[in-house]
GROMACS .gro file of C-alpha atoms in nm:
model
  161
    1ASP     CA    1   0.000   0.000   0.000
    2SER     CA    2   0.111   0.353  -0.068
    3GLY     CA    3  -0.031   0.699  -0.018
    4LEU     CA    4   0.040   1.044   0.111
    5PRO     CA    5   0.132   1.116   0.473
    6PHE     CA    6  -0.068   1.355   0.688
    7HIS     CA    7  -0.063   1.706   0.534
    8HIS     CA    8  -0.275   1.986   0.396
    9ASP     CA    9  -0.267   2.163   0.062
   10GLU     CA   10  -0.272   2.540   0.034
   11GLU     CA   11  -0.492   2.508  -0.273
   12THR     CA   12  -0.842   2.366  -0.309
   13VAL     CA   13  -0.815   2.016  -0.458
   14ILE     CA   14  -1.068   1.809  -0.647
   15ALA     CA   15  -0.942   1.449  -0.641
   16VAL     CA   16  -1.086   1.220  -0.909
   17GLN     CA   17  -1.018   0.850  -0.861
   18ILE     CA   18  -0.903   0.705  -1.194
   19ALA     CA   19  -0.806   0.347  -1.107
   20GLY     CA   20  -0.798   0.128  -0.797
   21ARG     CA   21  -0.925   0.240  -0.459
   22LYS     CA   22  -0.792   0.491  -0.209
   23GLN     CA   23  -0.890   0.548   0.154
   24TRP     CA   24  -0.908   0.914   0.265
   25SER     CA   25  -0.907   1.040   0.624
   26LEU     CA   26  -0.999   1.404   0.699
   27TYR     CA   27  -0.900   1.571   1.026
   28GLY     CA   28  -1.051   1.878   1.190
   29GLU     CA   29  -1.140   2.201   1.018
   30PRO     CA   30  -0.932   2.352   0.732
   31MET     CA   31  -0.620   2.539   0.837
   32PRO     CA   32  -0.596   2.914   0.764
   33PRO     CA   33  -0.374   3.008   0.466
   34GLY     CA   34   0.000   3.001   0.537
   35MET     CA   35  -0.022   2.786   0.850
   36PRO     CA   36   0.235   2.505   0.879
   37CYS     CA   37   0.105   2.151   0.906
   38SER     CA   38   0.234   1.926   1.182
   39SER     CA   39   0.357   1.584   1.082
   40GLU     CA   40   0.088   1.407   1.283
   41PRO     CA   41  -0.280   1.481   1.333
   42THR     CA   42  -0.369   1.639   1.667
   43GLU     CA   43  -0.700   1.452   1.672
   44GLU     CA   44  -0.683   1.081   1.750
   45GLU     CA   45  -0.970   0.991   1.518
   46PRO     CA   46  -1.042   1.137   1.174
   47ARG     CA   47  -1.350   1.357   1.140
   48GLN     CA   48  -1.443   1.168   0.822
   49GLN     CA   49  -1.315   0.856   0.654
   50PHE     CA   50  -1.416   0.706   0.320
   51THR     CA   51  -1.286   0.514   0.020
   52LEU     CA   52  -1.286   0.644  -0.338
   53SER     CA   53  -1.339   0.403  -0.628
   54PRO     CA   54  -1.290   0.474  -1.001
   55GLY     CA   55  -1.517   0.760  -1.108
   56ASP     CA   56  -1.559   0.902  -0.755
   57ALA     CA   57  -1.455   1.259  -0.683
   58LEU     CA   58  -1.362   1.436  -0.361
   59PHE     CA   59  -1.362   1.812  -0.293
   60LEU     CA   60  -1.093   1.917  -0.044
   61PRO     CA   61  -1.106   2.284   0.056
   62ALA     CA   62  -0.773   2.464   0.089
   63GLY     CA   63  -0.613   2.383   0.424
   64GLN     CA   64  -0.808   2.062   0.488
   65ARG     CA   65  -0.578   1.830   0.684
   66HIS     CA   66  -0.586   1.479   0.545
   67GLN     CA   67  -0.400   1.164   0.456
   68CYS     CA   68  -0.474   0.895   0.201
   69ARG     CA   69  -0.372   0.535   0.160
   70ALA     CA   70  -0.401   0.330  -0.158
   71GLU     CA   71  -0.558  -0.013  -0.148
   72GLY     CA   72  -0.317  -0.187  -0.388
   73SER     CA   73  -0.254  -0.012  -0.721
   74SER     CA   74  -0.430   0.322  -0.730
   75LEU     CA   75  -0.429   0.643  -0.930
   76HIS     CA   76  -0.614   0.967  -0.868
   77LEU     CA   77  -0.607   1.291  -1.063
   78ALA     CA   78  -0.580   1.608  -0.853
   79LEU     CA   79  -0.737   1.917  -1.006
   80VAL     CA   80  -0.585   2.213  -0.822
   81VAL     CA   81  -0.775   2.538  -0.779
   82GLU     CA   82  -0.513   2.803  -0.703
   83HIS     CA   83  -0.563   3.065  -0.435
   84VAL     CA   84  -0.343   3.370  -0.475
   85HIS     CA   85  -0.381   3.601  -0.176
   86GLY     CA   86  -0.215   3.892  -0.003
   87GLY     CA   87   0.010   3.652   0.184
   88VAL     CA   88   0.253   3.683  -0.107
   89ALA     CA   89   0.332   4.025   0.043
   90CYS     CA   90   0.483   3.851   0.347
   91GLU     CA   91   0.741   3.684   0.125
   92GLN     CA   92   0.829   4.021  -0.030
   93LEU     CA   93   0.846   4.193   0.309
   94LYS     CA   94   1.080   3.923   0.442
   95GLU     CA   95   1.314   3.978   0.146
   96LEU     CA   96   1.304   4.356   0.195
   97LEU     CA   97   1.376   4.326   0.568
   98GLU     CA   98   1.669   4.090   0.513
   99ALA     CA   99   1.825   4.334   0.267
  100ASP     CA  100   1.749   4.661   0.449
  101THR     CA  101   2.056   4.803   0.623
  102GLN     CA  102   1.849   5.034   0.847
  103MET     CA  103   1.651   4.740   0.987
  104LEU     CA  104   1.965   4.529   1.031
  105ASP     CA  105   2.161   4.802   1.209
  106PRO     CA  106   2.179   4.681   1.572
  107ALA     CA  107   2.124   4.923   1.858
  108PRO     CA  108   2.392   4.900   2.128
  109ALA     CA  109   2.250   4.743   2.443
  110VAL     CA  110   2.424   4.992   2.671
  111LEU     CA  111   2.232   5.298   2.555
  112GLY     CA  112   1.965   5.455   2.777
  113ALA     CA  113   1.586   5.427   2.759
  114GLU     CA  114   1.546   5.747   2.551
  115THR     CA  115   1.784   5.615   2.286
  116ASP     CA  116   1.605   5.277   2.289
  117LEU     CA  117   1.269   5.448   2.233
  118ALA     CA  118   1.414   5.657   1.950
  119ARG     CA  119   1.561   5.344   1.786
  120ILE     CA  120   1.229   5.159   1.821
  121GLU     CA  121   1.048   5.451   1.659
  122GLN     CA  122   1.306   5.453   1.378
  123TYR     CA  123   1.248   5.078   1.320
  124ARG     CA  124   0.871   5.128   1.326
  125ARG     CA  125   0.884   5.410   1.068
  126ARG     CA  126   1.116   5.212   0.841
  127LEU     CA  127   0.894   4.903   0.866
  128HIS     CA  128   0.593   5.113   0.758
  129GLU     CA  129   0.793   5.251   0.465
  130LEU     CA  130   0.885   4.900   0.353
  131VAL     CA  131   0.525   4.776   0.382
  132ASP     CA  132   0.400   5.079   0.187
  133SER     CA  133   0.654   5.009  -0.090
  134ILE     CA  134   0.504   4.665  -0.165
  135ASP     CA  135   0.272   4.651  -0.467
  136ILE     CA  136   0.048   4.357  -0.372
  137GLY     CA  137  -0.140   4.364  -0.704
  138LYS     CA  138   0.186   4.333  -0.895
  139LEU     CA  139   0.303   4.045  -0.673
  140ILE     CA  140  -0.023   3.855  -0.728
  141ASP     CA  141   0.003   3.906  -1.104
  142GLN     CA  142   0.363   3.779  -1.099
  143LYS     CA  143   0.261   3.472  -0.898
  144ARG     CA  144  -0.015   3.393  -1.148
  145LYS     CA  145   0.224   3.427  -1.443
  146ILE     CA  146   0.480   3.196  -1.281
  147ARG     CA  147   0.217   2.930  -1.222
  148ARG     CA  148   0.078   2.962  -1.576
  149THR     CA  149   0.420   2.896  -1.727
  150ALA     CA  150   0.480   2.576  -1.531
  151LYS     CA  151   0.583   2.286  -1.750
  152PRO     CA  152   0.353   1.984  -1.768
  153VAL     CA  153   0.454   1.676  -1.575
  154GLN     CA  154   0.466   1.348  -1.764
  155PHE     CA  155   0.395   1.022  -1.590
  156ALA     CA  156   0.335   0.663  -1.683
  157TRP     CA  157   0.075   0.431  -1.539
  158ARG     CA  158   0.108   0.059  -1.554
  159GLU     CA  159  -0.121  -0.211  -1.422
  160GLU     CA  160   0.031  -0.454  -1.176
  161THR     CA  161   0.011  -0.814  -1.293
   0.00000   0.00000   0.00000
């Protein structure tokens, strides 16, 4: 038997069972976008469990924690519905912060409270400037273009004898 370990997808997935059978286990409510997925479910028992046969389809909303296990040879087709959201701005902000010399300039620990407050205010102002410099619309458009130009994946299916 083979399958996928416990995880969640950031995109909505429609799984269509093509051949064989696959058991699916769903856990809890969908995770919010950008949340990491632990390697093991926090719930002891799945919220739902069922088996897909050829021709069956399953709708998995983005963030739905799940795992699946094939019963022998199995193949499903995953139709992915992309979600591009403002979270792409976090990636851009992280890059800007890592490259910004003003934000990386350490304040000496021996300075007094007034200097600390002034430095904190300087960091706060610079952080606002960096956030304001991000064009979220442009980032979303770039993300969509990157995904549209992805190369198709080729695979082979063979029946076990």
